[in-house]
XYZ file of C-alpha atoms in Angstrom:
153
model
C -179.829 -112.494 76.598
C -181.136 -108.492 76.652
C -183.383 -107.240 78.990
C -185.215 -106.131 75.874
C -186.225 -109.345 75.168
C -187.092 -110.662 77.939
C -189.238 -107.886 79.046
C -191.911 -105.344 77.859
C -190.074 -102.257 78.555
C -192.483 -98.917 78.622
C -191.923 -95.454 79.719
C -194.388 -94.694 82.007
C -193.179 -93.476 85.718
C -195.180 -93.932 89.125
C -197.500 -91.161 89.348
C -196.279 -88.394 92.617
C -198.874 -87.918 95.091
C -199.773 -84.131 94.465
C -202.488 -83.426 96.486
C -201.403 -83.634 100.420
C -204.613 -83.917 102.226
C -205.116 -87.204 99.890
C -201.717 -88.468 101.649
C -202.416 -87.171 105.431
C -205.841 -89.265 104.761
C -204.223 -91.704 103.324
C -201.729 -92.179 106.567
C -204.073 -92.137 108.700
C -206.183 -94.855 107.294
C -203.076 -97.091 107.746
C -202.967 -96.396 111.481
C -206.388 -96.615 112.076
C -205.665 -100.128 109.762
C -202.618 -101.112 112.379
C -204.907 -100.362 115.519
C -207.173 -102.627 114.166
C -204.538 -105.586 113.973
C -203.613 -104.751 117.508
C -207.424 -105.011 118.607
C -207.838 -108.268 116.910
C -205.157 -109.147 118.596
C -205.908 -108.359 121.845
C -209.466 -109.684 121.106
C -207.852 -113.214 120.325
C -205.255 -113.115 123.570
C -202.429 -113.037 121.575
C -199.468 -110.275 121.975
C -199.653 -107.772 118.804
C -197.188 -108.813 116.095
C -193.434 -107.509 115.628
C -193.979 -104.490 113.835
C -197.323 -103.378 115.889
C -195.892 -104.065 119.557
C -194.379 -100.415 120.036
C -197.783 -98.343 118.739
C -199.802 -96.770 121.387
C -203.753 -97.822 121.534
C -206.248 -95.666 120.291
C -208.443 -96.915 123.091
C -208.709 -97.845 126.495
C -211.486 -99.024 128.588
C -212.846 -97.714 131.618
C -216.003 -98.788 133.961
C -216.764 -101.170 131.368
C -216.857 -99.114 128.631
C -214.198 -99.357 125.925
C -213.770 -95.648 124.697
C -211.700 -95.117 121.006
C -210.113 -91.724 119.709
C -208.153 -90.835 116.885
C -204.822 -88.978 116.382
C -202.366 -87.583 113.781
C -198.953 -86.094 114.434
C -199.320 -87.599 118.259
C -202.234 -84.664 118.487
C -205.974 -85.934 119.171
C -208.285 -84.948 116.030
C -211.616 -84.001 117.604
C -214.376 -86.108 116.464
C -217.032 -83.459 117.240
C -217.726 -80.249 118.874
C -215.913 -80.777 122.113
C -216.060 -84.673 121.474
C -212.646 -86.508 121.372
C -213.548 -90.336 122.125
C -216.524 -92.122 120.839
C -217.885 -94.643 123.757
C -218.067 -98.478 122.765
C -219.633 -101.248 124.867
C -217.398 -104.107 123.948
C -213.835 -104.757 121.905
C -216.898 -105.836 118.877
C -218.138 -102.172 119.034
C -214.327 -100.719 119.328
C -213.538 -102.210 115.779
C -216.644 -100.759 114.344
C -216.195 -97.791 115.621
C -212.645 -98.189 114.024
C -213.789 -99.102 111.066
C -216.830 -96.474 110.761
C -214.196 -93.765 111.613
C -211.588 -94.675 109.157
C -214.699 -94.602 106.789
C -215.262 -91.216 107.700
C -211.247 -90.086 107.586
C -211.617 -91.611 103.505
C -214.468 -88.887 103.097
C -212.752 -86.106 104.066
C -214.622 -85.175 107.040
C -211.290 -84.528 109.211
C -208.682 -82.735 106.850
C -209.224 -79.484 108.724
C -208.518 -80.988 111.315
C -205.310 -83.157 109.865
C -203.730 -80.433 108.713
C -203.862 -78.250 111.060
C -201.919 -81.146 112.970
C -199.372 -81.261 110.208
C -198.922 -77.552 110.128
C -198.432 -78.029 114.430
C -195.438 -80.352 113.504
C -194.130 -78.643 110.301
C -193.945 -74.995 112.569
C -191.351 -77.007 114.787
C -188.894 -77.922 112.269
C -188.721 -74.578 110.592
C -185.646 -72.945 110.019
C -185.855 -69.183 111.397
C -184.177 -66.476 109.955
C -181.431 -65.363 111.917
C -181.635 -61.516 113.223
C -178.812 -59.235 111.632
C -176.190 -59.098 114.607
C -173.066 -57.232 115.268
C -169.836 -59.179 115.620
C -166.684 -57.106 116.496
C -163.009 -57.834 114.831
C -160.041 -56.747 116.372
C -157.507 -55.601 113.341
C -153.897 -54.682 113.632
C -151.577 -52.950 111.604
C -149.035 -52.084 113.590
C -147.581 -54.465 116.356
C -148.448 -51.531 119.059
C -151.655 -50.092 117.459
C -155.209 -52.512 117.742
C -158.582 -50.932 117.116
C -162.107 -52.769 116.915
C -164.093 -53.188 113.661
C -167.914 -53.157 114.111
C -169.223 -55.148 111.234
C -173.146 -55.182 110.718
C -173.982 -58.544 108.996
């Protein structure tokens, strides 16, 4: 039996993502996502699942306030002038907060701020032109007779 005829074959490829801020929003959404799974979670008393038990949390608590901040490329984004936590009074408020800032990540409002983060990591892994050096060669052409070579590369 073909393939042919078993299937509708077409010609149409998955689309590329072009646009980059789109896919640095896009990421982040899916941790803010995953740090929601861990609060439920927590919320329920159960240990976070397999794949979520090695992320950090995007929140901690502290005299009785729960206080949640966001990150990309292990940087913290800045919520606001200055402002790098948003205070909750309960795990309740932390997932709205979540929730309301993930809303806000799908808007836009932090792709300055996300790719300047990106650019912080990308700087690290670029390759830097080496500097034109001088390497010497010793030559011979005569058992008794050596001389140096300077060679500018």
């Amino acid at each position: 039996m073909s393939i042919d005829k078993t299937l509708t074959l077409s010609n149409a490829k998955k689309p590329q993502i072009v646009d980059q801020a789109d896919a640095r929003r896009r990421r982040l959404m899916r941790r803010i996502d995953d740090q929601i799974v861990i609060l439920q979670a927590v919320k329920n008393g159960d240990l976070p699942a397999k794949p979520y038990k090695r992320l950090s949390r995007w929140w901690w608590s502290q005299d009785g306030k729960f206080y949640v901040f966001l990150r990309y490329a292990r940087h913290p984004i800045e919520l606001s002038k200055g402002k790098f936590s948003a205070e909750c009074q309960s795990l309740d408020a932390v997932e709205v907060a979540f929730k309301a800032l993930s809303k806000e990540v799908e808007n836009g409002r932090f792709d300055a701020l996300i790719a300047e983060n990106s650019a912080k990591i990308r700087r690290r892994f670029e390759v830097k032109k080496a500097a034109d050096r001088k390497s010497t060669r010793l030559n011979s052409s005569h058992a008794n007779i050596s001389y140096a070579v300077f060679c500018l590369k």
